[in-house]
Coordinates of N, CA and C in Angstrom, one line a residue:
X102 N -36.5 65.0 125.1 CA -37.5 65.1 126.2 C -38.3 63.8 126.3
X103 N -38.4 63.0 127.5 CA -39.1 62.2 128.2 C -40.5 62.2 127.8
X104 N -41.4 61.7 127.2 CA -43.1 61.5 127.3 C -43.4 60.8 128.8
X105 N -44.5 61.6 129.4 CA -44.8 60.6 130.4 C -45.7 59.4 129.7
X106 N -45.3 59.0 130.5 CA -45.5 56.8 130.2 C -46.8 56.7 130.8
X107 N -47.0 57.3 131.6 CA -48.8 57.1 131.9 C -50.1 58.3 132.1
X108 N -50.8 58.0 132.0 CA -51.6 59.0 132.2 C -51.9 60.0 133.3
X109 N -52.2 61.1 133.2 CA -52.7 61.8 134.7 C -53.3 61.4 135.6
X110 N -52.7 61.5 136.7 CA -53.8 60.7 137.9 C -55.0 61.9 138.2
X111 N -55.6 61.3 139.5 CA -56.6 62.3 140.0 C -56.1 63.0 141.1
X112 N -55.2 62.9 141.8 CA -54.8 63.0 143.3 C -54.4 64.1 143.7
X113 N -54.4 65.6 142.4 CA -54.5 66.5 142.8 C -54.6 67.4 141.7
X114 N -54.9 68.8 141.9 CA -55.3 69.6 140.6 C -54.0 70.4 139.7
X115 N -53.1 70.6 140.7 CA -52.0 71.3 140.1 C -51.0 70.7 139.4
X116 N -50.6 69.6 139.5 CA -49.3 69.0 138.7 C -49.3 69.3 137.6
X117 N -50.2 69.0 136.5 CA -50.3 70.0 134.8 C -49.6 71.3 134.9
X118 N -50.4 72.0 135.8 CA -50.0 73.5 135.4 C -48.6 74.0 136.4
X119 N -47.9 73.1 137.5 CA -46.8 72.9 137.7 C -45.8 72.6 136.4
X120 N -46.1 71.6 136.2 CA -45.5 71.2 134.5 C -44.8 71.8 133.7
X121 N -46.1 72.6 133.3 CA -46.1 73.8 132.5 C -45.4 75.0 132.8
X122 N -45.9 75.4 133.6 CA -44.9 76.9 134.6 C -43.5 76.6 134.6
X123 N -43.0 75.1 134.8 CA -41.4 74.9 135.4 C -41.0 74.9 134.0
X124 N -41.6 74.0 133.1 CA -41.0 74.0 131.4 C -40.7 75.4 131.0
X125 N -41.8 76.4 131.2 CA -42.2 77.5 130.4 C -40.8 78.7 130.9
X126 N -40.4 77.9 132.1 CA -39.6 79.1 132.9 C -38.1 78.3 132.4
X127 N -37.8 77.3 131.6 CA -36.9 76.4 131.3 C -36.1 75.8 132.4
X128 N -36.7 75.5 133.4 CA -36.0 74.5 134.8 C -36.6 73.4 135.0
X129 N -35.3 72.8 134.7 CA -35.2 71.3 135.0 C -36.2 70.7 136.3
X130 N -36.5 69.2 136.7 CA -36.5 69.1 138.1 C -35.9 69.9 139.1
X131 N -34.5 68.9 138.9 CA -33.3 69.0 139.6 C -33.4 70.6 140.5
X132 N -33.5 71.6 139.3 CA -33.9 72.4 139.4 C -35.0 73.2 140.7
X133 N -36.0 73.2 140.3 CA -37.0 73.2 141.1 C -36.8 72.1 142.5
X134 N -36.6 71.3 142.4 CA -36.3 70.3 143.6 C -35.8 71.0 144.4
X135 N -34.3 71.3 143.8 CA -33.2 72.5 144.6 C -33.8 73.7 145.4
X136 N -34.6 74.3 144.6 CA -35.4 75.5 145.4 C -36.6 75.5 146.4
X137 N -37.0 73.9 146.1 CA -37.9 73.7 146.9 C -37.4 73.2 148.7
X138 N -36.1 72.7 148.3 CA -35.4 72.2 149.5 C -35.0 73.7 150.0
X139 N -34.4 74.9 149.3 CA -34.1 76.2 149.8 C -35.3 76.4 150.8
X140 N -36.6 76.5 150.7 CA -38.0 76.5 151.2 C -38.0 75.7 152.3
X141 N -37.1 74.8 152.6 CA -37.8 74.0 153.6 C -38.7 72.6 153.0
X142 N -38.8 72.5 151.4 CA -40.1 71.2 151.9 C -39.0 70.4 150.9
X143 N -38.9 69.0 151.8 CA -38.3 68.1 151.0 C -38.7 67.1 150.5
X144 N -38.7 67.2 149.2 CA -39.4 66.2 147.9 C -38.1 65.9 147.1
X145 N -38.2 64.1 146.6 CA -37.1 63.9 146.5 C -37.7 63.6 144.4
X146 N -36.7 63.5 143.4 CA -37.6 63.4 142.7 C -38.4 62.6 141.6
X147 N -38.6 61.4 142.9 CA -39.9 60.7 142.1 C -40.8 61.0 142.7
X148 N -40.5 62.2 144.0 CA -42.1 62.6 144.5 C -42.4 63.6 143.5
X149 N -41.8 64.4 143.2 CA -42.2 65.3 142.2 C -42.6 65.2 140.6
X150 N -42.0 63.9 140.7 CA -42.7 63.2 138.8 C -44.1 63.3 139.2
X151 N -44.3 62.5 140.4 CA -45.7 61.7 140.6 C -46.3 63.4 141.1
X152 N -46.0 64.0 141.6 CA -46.7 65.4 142.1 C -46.8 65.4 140.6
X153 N -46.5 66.1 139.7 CA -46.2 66.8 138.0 C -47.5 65.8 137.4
X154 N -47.4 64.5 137.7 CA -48.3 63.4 137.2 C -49.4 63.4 137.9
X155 N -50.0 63.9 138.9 CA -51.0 64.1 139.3 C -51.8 62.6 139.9
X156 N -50.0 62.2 140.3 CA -50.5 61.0 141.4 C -49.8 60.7 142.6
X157 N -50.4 62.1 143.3 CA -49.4 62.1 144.4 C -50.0 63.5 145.5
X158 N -50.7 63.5 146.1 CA -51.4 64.4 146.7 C -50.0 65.7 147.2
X159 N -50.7 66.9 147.0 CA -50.1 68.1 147.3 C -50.2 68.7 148.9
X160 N -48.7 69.0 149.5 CA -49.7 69.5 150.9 C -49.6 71.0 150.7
X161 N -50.3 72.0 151.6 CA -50.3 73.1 151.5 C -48.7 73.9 151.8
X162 N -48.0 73.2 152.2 CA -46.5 74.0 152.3 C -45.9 73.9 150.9
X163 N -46.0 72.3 150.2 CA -45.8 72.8 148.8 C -46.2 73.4 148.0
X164 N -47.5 73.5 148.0 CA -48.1 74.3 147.4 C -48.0 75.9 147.6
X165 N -48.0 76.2 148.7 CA -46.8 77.9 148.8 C -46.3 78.1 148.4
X166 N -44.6 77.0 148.1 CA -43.6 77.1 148.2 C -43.6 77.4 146.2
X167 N -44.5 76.2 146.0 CA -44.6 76.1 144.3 C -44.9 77.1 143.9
X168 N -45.9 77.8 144.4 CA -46.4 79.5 144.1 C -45.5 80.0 144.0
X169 N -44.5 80.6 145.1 CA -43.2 81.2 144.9 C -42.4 81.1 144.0
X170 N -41.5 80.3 144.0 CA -40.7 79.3 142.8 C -41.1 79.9 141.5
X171 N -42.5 79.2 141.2 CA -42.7 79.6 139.9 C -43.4 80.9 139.2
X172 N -43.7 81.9 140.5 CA -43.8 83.2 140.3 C -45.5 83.3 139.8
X173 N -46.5 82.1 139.9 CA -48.0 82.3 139.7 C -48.7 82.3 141.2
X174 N -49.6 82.4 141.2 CA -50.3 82.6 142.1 C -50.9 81.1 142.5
X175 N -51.4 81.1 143.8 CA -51.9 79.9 144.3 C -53.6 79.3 143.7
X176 N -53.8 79.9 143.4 CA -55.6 80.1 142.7 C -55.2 79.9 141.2
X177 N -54.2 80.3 140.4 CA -53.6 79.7 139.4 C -53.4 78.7 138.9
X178 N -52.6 77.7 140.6 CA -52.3 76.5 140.2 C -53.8 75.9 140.4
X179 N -54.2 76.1 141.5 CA -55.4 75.0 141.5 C -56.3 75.4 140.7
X180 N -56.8 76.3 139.8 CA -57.9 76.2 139.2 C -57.4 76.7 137.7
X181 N -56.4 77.6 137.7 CA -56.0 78.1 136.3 C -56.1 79.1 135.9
X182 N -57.2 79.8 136.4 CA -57.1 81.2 136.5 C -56.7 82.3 137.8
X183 N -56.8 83.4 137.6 CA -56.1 84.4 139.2 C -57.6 84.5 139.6
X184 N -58.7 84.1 139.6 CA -60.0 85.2 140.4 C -61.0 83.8 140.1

């Protein structure tokens, strides 16, 4: 497994707990990329390192689509908890 090489950016709140969710569910990028393209939103994937890295601003259709996919809720990714 890869270490990321740089630190978290600021550029959006969910990449960590995207991370997390896609590891925890054992899928690759490639992976997730694929499903995201099923969805309609196309991210190719160094947009998605830098989304995951938290240097790369999120728009609201990925952010749906990521909800889906990874089966958490949208209030999940952005803050961490469901309420």
């Amino acid at each position: 497994m890869r270490l990321r090489g740089q630190p978290l950016g600021t550029k959006n709140l969910i990449g960590a707990r995207v991370e997390a969710s896609r590891k925890g569910l054992g899928m690759k990028q490639k992976e997730l990329l694929a499903q995201l393209q099923v969805r309609g939103v196309d991210l190719n994937a160094s947009g998605l390192s830098k989304l995951e890295g938290q240097i790369r601003y999120v728009t609201d259709m990925e952010l749906l689509a990521l909800s889906d996919i990874l089966n958490v809720s949208v209030m999940w990714l952005l803050t961490g908890r469901d309420r």
